[in-house]
PDB file of C-alpha atoms in Angstrom:
ATOM      1  CA  MET D 169     -77.482 -23.561-173.502  1.00  0.00           C
ATOM      2  CA  ARG D 170     -81.135 -23.500-174.516  1.00  0.00           C
ATOM      3  CA  PRO D 171     -83.380 -20.929-172.835  1.00  0.00           C
ATOM      4  CA  THR D 172     -85.709 -21.644-169.978  1.00  0.00           C
ATOM      5  CA  ILE D 173     -89.298 -20.619-170.632  1.00  0.00           C
ATOM      6  CA  THR D 174     -91.397 -19.654-167.644  1.00  0.00           C
ATOM      7  CA  ILE D 175     -95.058 -20.220-168.358  1.00  0.00           C
ATOM      8  CA  VAL D 176     -97.629 -17.876-166.888  1.00  0.00           C
ATOM      9  CA  GLY D 177    -100.270 -18.988-169.378  1.00  0.00           C
ATOM     10  CA  LEU D 178    -100.306 -21.095-172.512  1.00  0.00           C
ATOM     11  CA  ALA D 179    -103.126 -20.976-175.015  1.00  0.00           C
ATOM     12  CA  THR D 180    -102.312 -24.345-176.553  1.00  0.00           C
ATOM     13  CA  LEU D 181    -102.904 -25.906-173.155  1.00  0.00           C
ATOM     14  CA  ALA D 182    -106.242 -24.126-172.808  1.00  0.00           C
ATOM     15  CA  ILE D 183    -104.973 -22.436-169.643  1.00  0.00           C
ATOM     16  CA  ALA D 184    -105.019 -18.778-170.589  1.00  0.00           C
ATOM     17  CA  ALA D 185    -103.702 -16.339-173.158  1.00  0.00           C
ATOM     18  CA  PRO D 186     -99.922 -16.761-173.378  1.00  0.00           C
ATOM     19  CA  THR D 187     -97.590 -14.616-171.350  1.00  0.00           C
ATOM     20  CA  VAL D 188     -94.151 -16.121-171.758  1.00  0.00           C
ATOM     21  CA  ALA D 189     -90.981 -14.876-170.108  1.00  0.00           C
ATOM     22  CA  ILE D 190     -87.694 -16.181-171.451  1.00  0.00           C
ATOM     23  CA  ALA D 191     -84.734 -16.422-169.087  1.00  0.00           C
ATOM     24  CA  LYS D 192     -81.212 -17.740-169.349  1.00  0.00           C
ATOM     25  CA  GLY D 193     -80.616 -21.422-168.733  1.00  0.00           C
ATOM     26  CA  PRO D 194     -79.922 -22.425-165.147  1.00  0.00           C
ATOM     27  CA  SER D 195     -76.444 -22.227-163.705  1.00  0.00           C
ATOM     28  CA  VAL D 196     -75.090 -25.513-162.370  1.00  0.00           C
ATOM     29  CA  PRO D 197     -73.945 -25.533-158.708  1.00  0.00           C
ATOM     30  CA  ALA D 198     -70.472 -26.926-158.052  1.00  0.00           C
ATOM     31  CA  GLU D 199     -71.767 -29.829-155.948  1.00  0.00           C
ATOM     32  CA  LEU D 200     -74.109 -30.891-158.724  1.00  0.00           C
ATOM     33  CA  ALA D 201     -71.374 -30.668-161.339  1.00  0.00           C
ATOM     34  CA  LYS D 202     -69.205 -32.849-159.096  1.00  0.00           C
ATOM     35  CA  ALA D 203     -71.959 -35.485-158.844  1.00  0.00           C
ATOM     36  CA  VAL D 204     -72.392 -35.549-162.619  1.00  0.00           C
ATOM     37  CA  ALA D 205     -68.624 -36.074-162.909  1.00  0.00           C
ATOM     38  CA  ALA D 206     -68.579 -38.820-160.246  1.00  0.00           C
ATOM     39  CA  PRO D 207     -66.086 -41.596-161.124  1.00  0.00           C
ATOM     40  CA  SER D 208     -68.627 -44.199-160.008  1.00  0.00           C
ATOM     41  CA  ARG D 209     -70.856 -43.474-163.012  1.00  0.00           C
ATOM     42  CA  THR D 210     -71.076 -46.072-165.770  1.00  0.00           C
ATOM     43  CA  PRO D 211     -69.145 -44.940-168.881  1.00  0.00           C
ATOM     44  CA  ALA D 212     -72.063 -45.836-171.168  1.00  0.00           C
ATOM     45  CA  ASN D 213     -74.317 -43.582-169.105  1.00  0.00           C
ATOM     46  CA  VAL D 214     -71.818 -40.727-169.157  1.00  0.00           C
ATOM     47  CA  ALA D 215     -71.728 -40.999-172.946  1.00  0.00           C
ATOM     48  CA  ARG D 216     -75.410 -40.000-173.042  1.00  0.00           C
ATOM     49  CA  ASP D 217     -74.932 -36.773-171.081  1.00  0.00           C
ATOM     50  CA  PRO D 218     -74.936 -34.619-174.257  1.00  0.00           C
ATOM     51  CA  ALA D 219     -78.436 -35.940-175.070  1.00  0.00           C
ATOM     52  CA  ARG D 220     -79.847 -35.925-171.541  1.00  0.00           C
ATOM     53  CA  HIS D 221     -78.280 -32.769-170.038  1.00  0.00           C
ATOM     54  CA  PRO D 222     -78.425 -34.043-166.446  1.00  0.00           C
ATOM     55  CA  ALA D 223     -76.658 -31.117-164.774  1.00  0.00           C
ATOM     56  CA  GLN D 224     -78.822 -28.471-166.430  1.00  0.00           C
ATOM     57  CA  THR D 225     -81.992 -30.530-165.957  1.00  0.00           C
ATOM     58  CA  LEU D 226     -81.477 -31.063-162.225  1.00  0.00           C
ATOM     59  CA  ALA D 227     -80.476 -27.410-161.819  1.00  0.00           C
ATOM     60  CA  PHE D 228     -83.692 -26.358-163.590  1.00  0.00           C
ATOM     61  CA  PHE D 229     -85.695 -28.510-161.188  1.00  0.00           C
ATOM     62  CA  GLY D 230     -83.875 -26.825-158.303  1.00  0.00           C
ATOM     63  CA  VAL D 231     -82.587 -30.024-156.689  1.00  0.00           C
ATOM     64  CA  LYS D 232     -80.376 -29.195-153.696  1.00  0.00           C
ATOM     65  CA  PRO D 233     -77.934 -31.566-151.931  1.00  0.00           C
ATOM     66  CA  THR D 234     -79.915 -31.249-148.691  1.00  0.00           C
ATOM     67  CA  ASP D 235     -83.264 -32.205-150.264  1.00  0.00           C
ATOM     68  CA  THR D 236     -85.349 -35.313-149.868  1.00  0.00           C
ATOM     69  CA  VAL D 237     -85.739 -36.431-153.478  1.00  0.00           C
ATOM     70  CA  VAL D 238     -87.930 -39.201-154.884  1.00  0.00           C
ATOM     71  CA  GLU D 239     -87.151 -40.574-158.324  1.00  0.00           C
ATOM     72  CA  LEU D 240     -90.033 -42.538-159.790  1.00  0.00           C
ATOM     73  CA  ILE D 241     -89.412 -45.603-161.954  1.00  0.00           C
ATOM     74  CA  PRO D 242     -85.604 -45.276-162.033  1.00  0.00           C
ATOM     75  CA  GLY D 243     -85.098 -48.182-164.445  1.00  0.00           C
ATOM     76  CA  GLY D 244     -81.451 -49.135-164.717  1.00  0.00           C
ATOM     77  CA  GLY D 245     -80.423 -46.278-162.464  1.00  0.00           C
ATOM     78  CA  TRP D 246     -79.196 -43.719-164.993  1.00  0.00           C
ATOM     79  CA  TYR D 247     -80.106 -40.760-162.763  1.00  0.00           C
ATOM     80  CA  SER D 248     -79.471 -42.807-159.624  1.00  0.00           C
ATOM     81  CA  GLU D 249     -75.771 -42.669-160.488  1.00  0.00           C
ATOM     82  CA  ILE D 250     -75.952 -38.885-160.117  1.00  0.00           C
ATOM     83  CA  LEU D 251     -78.553 -38.414-157.399  1.00  0.00           C
ATOM     84  CA  ALA D 252     -77.081 -40.957-154.956  1.00  0.00           C
ATOM     85  CA  PRO D 253     -73.678 -39.236-154.608  1.00  0.00           C
ATOM     86  CA  TYR D 254     -75.261 -35.776-154.795  1.00  0.00           C
ATOM     87  CA  LEU D 255     -77.684 -36.452-151.924  1.00  0.00           C
ATOM     88  CA  GLY D 256     -75.685 -39.043-150.009  1.00  0.00           C
ATOM     89  CA  ALA D 257     -74.013 -36.786-147.449  1.00  0.00           C
ATOM     90  CA  ARG D 258     -76.771 -34.317-146.535  1.00  0.00           C
ATOM     91  CA  GLY D 259     -79.956 -35.307-148.336  1.00  0.00           C
ATOM     92  CA  THR D 260     -82.179 -38.336-148.833  1.00  0.00           C
ATOM     93  CA  TYR D 261     -82.748 -40.201-152.080  1.00  0.00           C
ATOM     94  CA  TYR D 262     -85.702 -42.531-152.617  1.00  0.00           C
ATOM     95  CA  ALA D 263     -85.850 -44.790-155.656  1.00  0.00           C
ATOM     96  CA  ALA D 264     -89.514 -45.710-156.112  1.00  0.00           C
ATOM     97  CA  GLY D 265     -90.739 -48.248-158.643  1.00  0.00           C
ATOM     98  CA  GLY D 266     -92.412 -51.593-159.152  1.00  0.00           C
ATOM     99  CA  TRP D 267     -91.718 -53.581-155.999  1.00  0.00           C
ATOM    100  CA  ALA D 268     -91.437 -56.997-157.667  1.00  0.00           C
ATOM    101  CA  LYS D 269     -88.629 -56.143-160.086  1.00  0.00           C
ATOM    102  CA  GLY D 270     -88.854 -52.457-161.002  1.00  0.00           C
ATOM    103  CA  LEU D 271     -85.995 -51.556-158.666  1.00  0.00           C
ATOM    104  CA  ASP D 272     -83.619 -54.295-159.780  1.00  0.00           C
ATOM    105  CA  GLY D 273     -81.334 -51.798-161.527  1.00  0.00           C
ATOM    106  CA  VAL D 274     -80.877 -49.768-158.351  1.00  0.00           C
ATOM    107  CA  LYS D 275     -80.407 -52.931-156.302  1.00  0.00           C
ATOM    108  CA  ARG D 276     -77.579 -53.967-158.607  1.00  0.00           C
ATOM    109  CA  LEU D 277     -75.898 -50.606-158.045  1.00  0.00           C
ATOM    110  CA  GLN D 278     -76.266 -51.050-154.285  1.00  0.00           C
ATOM    111  CA  ALA D 279     -74.731 -54.513-154.383  1.00  0.00           C
ATOM    112  CA  ALA D 280     -71.821 -53.422-156.574  1.00  0.00           C
ATOM    113  CA  ASN D 281     -70.995 -50.190-154.751  1.00  0.00           C
ATOM    114  CA  PRO D 282     -72.535 -49.900-151.259  1.00  0.00           C
ATOM    115  CA  ALA D 283     -70.273 -46.979-150.405  1.00  0.00           C
ATOM    116  CA  VAL D 284     -72.092 -44.822-152.972  1.00  0.00           C
ATOM    117  CA  TYR D 285     -75.554 -46.414-153.047  1.00  0.00           C
ATOM    118  CA  GLY D 286     -75.941 -47.919-149.586  1.00  0.00           C
ATOM    119  CA  LYS D 287     -78.045 -45.010-148.301  1.00  0.00           C
ATOM    120  CA  VAL D 288     -80.556 -45.142-151.161  1.00  0.00           C
ATOM    121  CA  LYS D 289     -84.051 -45.842-149.830  1.00  0.00           C
ATOM    122  CA  LEU D 290     -86.388 -48.080-151.806  1.00  0.00           C
ATOM    123  CA  ALA D 291     -90.156 -47.677-152.054  1.00  0.00           C
ATOM    124  CA  ALA D 292     -92.970 -49.029-154.195  1.00  0.00           C
ATOM    125  CA  PHE D 293     -94.622 -46.975-156.949  1.00  0.00           C
ATOM    126  CA  PRO D 294     -97.397 -47.523-157.675  1.00  0.00           C
ATOM    127  CA  ALA D 295     -97.684 -49.330-154.362  1.00  0.00           C
ATOM    128  CA  GLY D 296     -99.704 -52.455-153.723  1.00  0.00           C
ATOM    129  CA  ALA D 297    -101.144 -53.538-150.399  1.00  0.00           C
ATOM    130  CA  GLY D 298     -98.459 -53.907-147.758  1.00  0.00           C
ATOM    131  CA  GLU D 299     -95.648 -52.518-149.926  1.00  0.00           C
ATOM    132  CA  PRO D 300     -93.450 -49.710-148.525  1.00  0.00           C
ATOM    133  CA  VAL D 301     -94.254 -46.188-149.688  1.00  0.00           C
ATOM    134  CA  VAL D 302     -92.653 -42.772-149.527  1.00  0.00           C
ATOM    135  CA  PRO D 303     -94.128 -41.034-146.450  1.00  0.00           C
ATOM    136  CA  SER D 304     -96.806 -38.454-147.165  1.00  0.00           C
ATOM    137  CA  GLY D 305     -95.567 -34.868-147.290  1.00  0.00           C
ATOM    138  CA  SER D 306     -91.930 -35.882-146.908  1.00  0.00           C
ATOM    139  CA  ALA D 307     -90.357 -35.038-150.272  1.00  0.00           C
ATOM    140  CA  ASP D 308     -88.919 -31.725-151.388  1.00  0.00           C
ATOM    141  CA  VAL D 309     -88.714 -32.920-154.985  1.00  0.00           C
ATOM    142  CA  VAL D 310     -90.313 -35.743-156.973  1.00  0.00           C
ATOM    143  CA  LEU D 311     -88.675 -36.514-160.319  1.00  0.00           C
ATOM    144  CA  THR D 312     -89.504 -38.799-163.199  1.00  0.00           C
ATOM    145  CA  PHE D 313     -87.652 -39.087-166.479  1.00  0.00           C
ATOM    146  CA  ARG D 314     -89.349 -40.413-169.641  1.00  0.00           C
ATOM    147  CA  ASN D 315     -91.918 -42.428-167.707  1.00  0.00           C
ATOM    148  CA  ILE D 316     -95.266 -40.684-168.079  1.00  0.00           C
ATOM    149  CA  HIS D 317     -95.939 -42.616-171.286  1.00  0.00           C
ATOM    150  CA  ASN D 318     -95.457 -45.855-169.348  1.00  0.00           C
ATOM    151  CA  LEU D 319     -98.099 -44.737-166.873  1.00  0.00           C
ATOM    152  CA  ARG D 320    -100.351 -43.722-169.759  1.00  0.00           C
ATOM    153  CA  PHE D 321    -100.137 -47.223-171.250  1.00  0.00           C
ATOM    154  CA  ALA D 322    -101.940 -48.443-168.130  1.00  0.00           C
ATOM    155  CA  GLY D 323    -104.882 -46.138-168.848  1.00  0.00           C
ATOM    156  CA  VAL D 324    -106.065 -42.623-168.032  1.00  0.00           C
ATOM    157  CA  ASP D 325    -107.442 -43.489-164.598  1.00  0.00           C
ATOM    158  CA  ARG D 326    -104.233 -45.156-163.432  1.00  0.00           C
ATOM    159  CA  THR D 327    -102.181 -42.273-164.793  1.00  0.00           C
ATOM    160  CA  GLN D 328    -104.274 -39.806-162.823  1.00  0.00           C
ATOM    161  CA  ALA D 329    -103.933 -41.961-159.713  1.00  0.00           C
ATOM    162  CA  ALA D 330    -100.158 -41.932-160.158  1.00  0.00           C
ATOM    163  CA  PHE D 331    -100.126 -38.126-160.243  1.00  0.00           C
ATOM    164  CA  ALA D 332    -102.206 -38.128-157.061  1.00  0.00           C
ATOM    165  CA  GLU D 333     -99.487 -40.283-155.470  1.00  0.00           C
ATOM    166  CA  MET D 334     -96.826 -37.793-156.559  1.00  0.00           C
ATOM    167  CA  TYR D 335     -98.845 -35.029-154.946  1.00  0.00           C
ATOM    168  CA  ARG D 336     -99.199 -37.035-151.729  1.00  0.00           C
ATOM    169  CA  MET D 337     -95.449 -37.559-151.413  1.00  0.00           C
ATOM    170  CA  LEU D 338     -94.528 -33.884-151.679  1.00  0.00           C
ATOM    171  CA  LYS D 339     -94.331 -31.271-148.987  1.00  0.00           C
ATOM    172  CA  PRO D 340     -96.432 -28.143-149.579  1.00  0.00           C
ATOM    173  CA  GLY D 341     -94.303 -25.962-151.828  1.00  0.00           C
ATOM    174  CA  GLY D 342     -92.467 -29.021-153.170  1.00  0.00           C
ATOM    175  CA  THR D 343     -91.448 -29.547-156.791  1.00  0.00           C
ATOM    176  CA  LEU D 344     -92.521 -32.125-159.345  1.00  0.00           C
ATOM    177  CA  GLY D 345     -90.026 -32.361-162.215  1.00  0.00           C
ATOM    178  CA  ILE D 346     -90.955 -34.210-165.404  1.00  0.00           C
ATOM    179  CA  VAL D 347     -88.981 -35.005-168.548  1.00  0.00           C
ATOM    180  CA  GLU D 348     -90.994 -36.778-171.243  1.00  0.00           C
ATOM    181  CA  HIS D 349     -90.914 -37.512-174.967  1.00  0.00           C
ATOM    182  CA  ARG D 350     -92.939 -34.744-176.635  1.00  0.00           C
ATOM    183  CA  LEU D 351     -95.773 -35.349-179.096  1.00  0.00           C
ATOM    184  CA  PRO D 352     -96.722 -32.325-181.232  1.00  0.00           C
ATOM    185  CA  GLU D 353     -99.981 -30.777-180.072  1.00  0.00           C
ATOM    186  CA  ALA D 354    -101.595 -31.107-183.499  1.00  0.00           C
ATOM    187  CA  ARG D 355    -101.275 -34.902-183.485  1.00  0.00           C
ATOM    188  CA  ASP D 356    -104.081 -37.286-182.634  1.00  0.00           C
ATOM    189  CA  ALA D 357    -103.983 -37.957-178.885  1.00  0.00           C
ATOM    190  CA  ALA D 358    -104.465 -41.656-179.644  1.00  0.00           C
ATOM    191  CA  ALA D 359    -100.740 -41.734-180.461  1.00  0.00           C
ATOM    192  CA  GLU D 360    -100.067 -41.388-176.731  1.00  0.00           C
ATOM    193  CA  GLU D 361    -101.401 -44.901-176.231  1.00  0.00           C
ATOM    194  CA  LYS D 362     -98.621 -46.605-178.198  1.00  0.00           C
ATOM    195  CA  SER D 363     -95.919 -44.253-179.514  1.00  0.00           C
ATOM    196  CA  GLY D 364     -94.103 -43.427-176.289  1.00  0.00           C
ATOM    197  CA  TYR D 365     -94.738 -39.710-176.872  1.00  0.00           C
ATOM    198  CA  MET D 366     -97.035 -37.461-174.823  1.00  0.00           C
ATOM    199  CA  LYS D 367     -98.504 -34.044-175.514  1.00  0.00           C
ATOM    200  CA  VAL D 368     -97.444 -31.252-173.185  1.00  0.00           C
ATOM    201  CA  SER D 369    -101.120 -30.410-172.741  1.00  0.00           C
ATOM    202  CA  SER D 370    -101.879 -33.957-171.578  1.00  0.00           C
ATOM    203  CA  VAL D 371     -99.101 -33.956-168.989  1.00  0.00           C
ATOM    204  CA  VAL D 372    -100.173 -30.546-167.715  1.00  0.00           C
ATOM    205  CA  GLN D 373    -103.775 -31.713-167.482  1.00  0.00           C
ATOM    206  CA  PHE D 374    -102.884 -34.768-165.419  1.00  0.00           C
ATOM    207  CA  ALA D 375    -100.744 -32.649-163.093  1.00  0.00           C
ATOM    208  CA  THR D 376    -103.199 -29.802-162.616  1.00  0.00           C
ATOM    209  CA  ARG D 377    -106.091 -32.187-161.981  1.00  0.00           C
ATOM    210  CA  ALA D 378    -103.997 -33.701-159.190  1.00  0.00           C
ATOM    211  CA  GLY D 379    -103.609 -30.243-157.646  1.00  0.00           C
ATOM    212  CA  PHE D 380    -100.242 -29.121-159.026  1.00  0.00           C
ATOM    213  CA  LYS D 381     -99.537 -25.673-160.407  1.00  0.00           C
ATOM    214  CA  LEU D 382     -97.504 -25.265-163.583  1.00  0.00           C
ATOM    215  CA  ALA D 383     -94.368 -23.321-162.637  1.00  0.00           C
ATOM    216  CA  ALA D 384     -92.006 -23.366-165.610  1.00  0.00           C
ATOM    217  CA  MET D 385     -90.937 -25.137-168.772  1.00  0.00           C
ATOM    218  CA  SER D 386     -87.522 -25.459-170.363  1.00  0.00           C
ATOM    219  CA  GLU D 387     -86.154 -26.395-173.765  1.00  0.00           C
ATOM    220  CA  ILE D 388     -83.029 -27.951-172.219  1.00  0.00           C
ATOM    221  CA  ASN D 389     -83.960 -31.344-173.670  1.00  0.00           C
ATOM    222  CA  ALA D 390     -85.500 -30.213-176.960  1.00  0.00           C
ATOM    223  CA  ASN D 391     -84.544 -31.823-180.281  1.00  0.00           C
ATOM    224  CA  PRO D 392     -86.183 -30.140-183.302  1.00  0.00           C
ATOM    225  CA  LYS D 393     -84.959 -32.950-185.585  1.00  0.00           C
ATOM    226  CA  ASP D 394     -87.356 -35.386-183.916  1.00  0.00           C
ATOM    227  CA  LYS D 395     -90.702 -35.468-185.752  1.00  0.00           C
ATOM    228  CA  ALA D 396     -92.232 -38.085-183.389  1.00  0.00           C
ATOM    229  CA  ASP D 397     -93.606 -40.175-186.247  1.00  0.00           C
ATOM    230  CA  TYR D 398     -91.753 -43.461-186.615  1.00  0.00           C
ATOM    231  CA  PRO D 399     -92.794 -47.072-187.314  1.00  0.00           C
ATOM    232  CA  GLY D 400     -91.437 -48.276-183.971  1.00  0.00           C
ATOM    233  CA  GLY D 401     -92.494 -45.230-181.942  1.00  0.00           C
ATOM    234  CA  VAL D 402     -89.932 -43.333-179.917  1.00  0.00           C
ATOM    235  CA  TRP D 403     -87.918 -46.539-179.578  1.00  0.00           C
ATOM    236  CA  THR D 404     -86.999 -46.225-183.266  1.00  0.00           C
ATOM    237  CA  LEU D 405     -84.514 -43.549-182.222  1.00  0.00           C
ATOM    238  CA  PRO D 406     -81.299 -44.023-180.269  1.00  0.00           C
ATOM    239  CA  PRO D 407     -80.407 -45.441-177.878  1.00  0.00           C
ATOM    240  CA  THR D 408     -82.941 -48.259-178.490  1.00  0.00           C
ATOM    241  CA  TYR D 409     -82.939 -48.543-182.296  1.00  0.00           C
ATOM    242  CA  GLN D 410     -86.092 -50.673-182.346  1.00  0.00           C
ATOM    243  CA  LEU D 411     -85.667 -51.359-186.079  1.00  0.00           C
ATOM    244  CA  LYS D 412     -82.078 -52.493-185.550  1.00  0.00           C
ATOM    245  CA  ASP D 413     -80.107 -51.818-188.751  1.00  0.00           C
ATOM    246  CA  VAL D 414     -83.032 -50.533-190.834  1.00  0.00           C
ATOM    247  CA  ASP D 415     -82.276 -46.853-191.613  1.00  0.00           C
ATOM    248  CA  ARG D 416     -80.020 -46.793-188.589  1.00  0.00           C
ATOM    249  CA  ALA D 417     -77.843 -43.960-189.927  1.00  0.00           C
ATOM    250  CA  LYS D 418     -80.937 -41.811-190.504  1.00  0.00           C
ATOM    251  CA  TYR D 419     -82.180 -42.290-186.965  1.00  0.00           C
ATOM    252  CA  ALA D 420     -78.707 -41.802-185.513  1.00  0.00           C
ATOM    253  CA  ALA D 421     -78.570 -38.435-187.305  1.00  0.00           C
ATOM    254  CA  ILE D 422     -81.860 -37.426-185.666  1.00  0.00           C
ATOM    255  CA  GLY D 423     -80.539 -38.372-182.236  1.00  0.00           C
ATOM    256  CA  GLU D 424     -82.497 -38.974-179.062  1.00  0.00           C
ATOM    257  CA  SER D 425     -86.094 -37.799-178.734  1.00  0.00           C
ATOM    258  CA  ASP D 426     -87.447 -34.299-178.414  1.00  0.00           C
ATOM    259  CA  ARG D 427     -88.394 -33.925-174.745  1.00  0.00           C
ATOM    260  CA  MET D 428     -90.497 -31.585-172.682  1.00  0.00           C
ATOM    261  CA  THR D 429     -88.969 -30.502-169.371  1.00  0.00           C
ATOM    262  CA  ILE D 430     -91.619 -29.216-166.970  1.00  0.00           C
ATOM    263  CA  ARG D 431     -91.531 -28.036-163.360  1.00  0.00           C
ATOM    264  CA  PHE D 432     -94.706 -28.102-161.267  1.00  0.00           C
ATOM    265  CA  VAL D 433     -95.233 -27.071-157.654  1.00  0.00           C
ATOM    266  CA  LYS D 434     -97.530 -28.332-154.933  1.00  0.00           C
ATOM    267  CA  PRO D 435     -99.255 -25.229-153.543  1.00  0.00           C
ATOM    268  CA  LYS D 436     -98.416 -24.298-149.958  1.00  0.00           C
ATOM    269  CA  SER D 437    -102.078 -23.793-149.142  1.00  0.00           C
TER     270      SER D 437
END
């Protein structure tokens, strides 16, 4: 298991001189392991576990089965298939996304298997006038997986507003967990506007400007083979294969993207 890196300061982020403590990777609680192994999960999603490390990632973010957890922009429901059974008995799971059609994947899961997904709560993010929202200060954990670049495509101001919404949802002391495709710090930041990759420093800046404190980083989802420089952006790599059969074997050998895994906290006061 890759090490977890707790960040006290990081010079490349212009925060402070680096003081980095390296700890062992997080242990996975039995209830979480059971949720990851749930028979209700889609086989194609299970096949991606070696690339996405869901048990270790959720353990690193400290998600407990009694928590109120908000997942932002859940897409087809990849993590919903784990979080819904994990939180179903004692916790609360919100899937928050575009109200018009952004939650269609979760709605399909609910229709197909109400016993597992019937308790999932739906909310809008970002929310328009009159659309339901996650109550302020109600969440123990807010999570988003490979979505910050989508927010960034809408512009810097809207990205910052989205981080303010994340802050609003969380209880004081609550956790924001982010997994995102990682752009090397030396690259031109303009690449964030189209490549699907984000710099760690950019994500940290958006979060800290919203009021969050950087708590820890992990290399759970790192992939040193990924150079983040492809003709079709991050979607060149699996599972998307934007270029279809062009150099497919080469991109398959690289594997899924190199990803930052960052935990932030909302200060208690």
